[in-house]
Amino acid sequence: ALKALNVDEFGLDDMDNRILMAIIEKFKGGPVEITTIATAVGEEPGTIEEVYEPFLIQEGFMQRTARGREVTAKAYEHLGKIRPGSAGTLFS
């Protein structure tokens, strides 16, 4: 049933993944304000804040800071993205 709704093994649907991907690809992982995220994914800020954000925070994919929303290392890993500054160096 979850596959029919495009829900992945972490319980994230298409919009959850679009939100995380937008923060990573367009805003370098954050911090970014909710209205900016909403514009990037074509959703109302209130909907993101009330529907999507609580689950993403609870599951450890996003965090709220004084400067805005940021994705966590778990979000980068889930989406198969390399976190800036986490790439190995020549001697590590």
XYZ file of C-alpha atoms in Angstrom:
92
model
C 0.000 0.000 0.000
C 2.856 2.389 0.830
C 4.526 1.775 -2.534
C 1.288 2.758 -4.257
C 1.448 6.065 -2.377
C 5.166 6.520 -3.211
C 6.200 6.283 0.440
C 9.767 5.053 0.977
C 11.196 2.814 3.718
C 11.643 5.824 6.034
C 8.019 6.905 5.658
C 8.865 9.848 3.393
C 6.590 10.683 0.485
C 7.379 12.619 -2.677
C 6.884 16.046 -1.078
C 9.092 15.169 1.916
C 11.877 14.208 -0.478
C 11.296 17.308 -2.623
C 11.638 19.526 0.452
C 14.879 17.875 1.537
C 16.278 17.896 -1.994
C 15.439 21.587 -2.462
C 17.234 22.519 0.754
C 20.279 20.475 -0.259
C 20.509 21.417 -3.933
C 19.273 25.005 -3.943
C 20.321 26.212 -0.503
C 23.426 24.124 0.282
C 21.701 22.351 3.162
C 20.452 25.513 4.844
C 19.741 27.435 6.875
C 16.774 28.657 4.856
C 13.442 30.224 5.794
C 10.174 28.307 5.449
C 8.743 30.753 2.887
C 11.764 30.244 0.662
C 11.417 26.469 0.885
C 7.709 26.772 0.078
C 8.437 28.807 -3.027
C 11.074 26.318 -4.174
C 8.727 23.312 -3.935
C 5.453 25.011 -4.884
C 3.641 24.491 -1.584
C 2.114 26.831 0.989
C 4.426 27.740 3.909
C 1.728 26.812 6.436
C 1.311 23.364 4.917
C 5.036 22.685 5.066
C 5.249 23.954 8.638
C 2.199 22.045 9.908
C 2.208 18.859 7.794
C 5.676 18.002 6.526
C 8.154 19.685 8.859
C 7.132 18.007 12.153
C 7.681 14.522 10.702
C 10.984 15.478 9.059
C 12.235 16.908 12.361
C 10.946 13.966 14.417
C 12.672 11.471 12.124
C 15.951 13.417 12.171
C 16.059 14.642 8.565
C 15.678 18.346 9.335
C 16.234 20.738 12.210
C 15.002 24.211 13.048
C 17.604 26.752 14.049
C 17.451 30.435 14.876
C 18.624 31.151 11.321
C 16.175 28.805 9.542
C 15.703 25.170 8.548
C 18.666 22.906 7.898
C 18.883 19.320 6.720
C 20.883 16.822 8.733
C 23.524 14.297 7.742
C 20.737 11.689 7.706
C 18.989 13.588 4.884
C 22.159 13.686 2.795
C 22.666 9.968 3.335
C 19.037 9.126 2.534
C 19.136 11.054 -0.751
C 22.597 9.793 -1.697
C 24.146 13.247 -1.606
C 27.582 14.207 -0.309
C 27.459 16.678 2.547
C 29.640 19.764 1.932
C 32.831 19.558 3.912
C 32.438 15.846 4.575
C 34.309 14.593 1.528
C 37.486 12.775 2.423
C 40.819 14.439 1.984
C 43.915 12.986 0.419
C 45.215 11.746 3.778
C 42.025 10.735 5.588
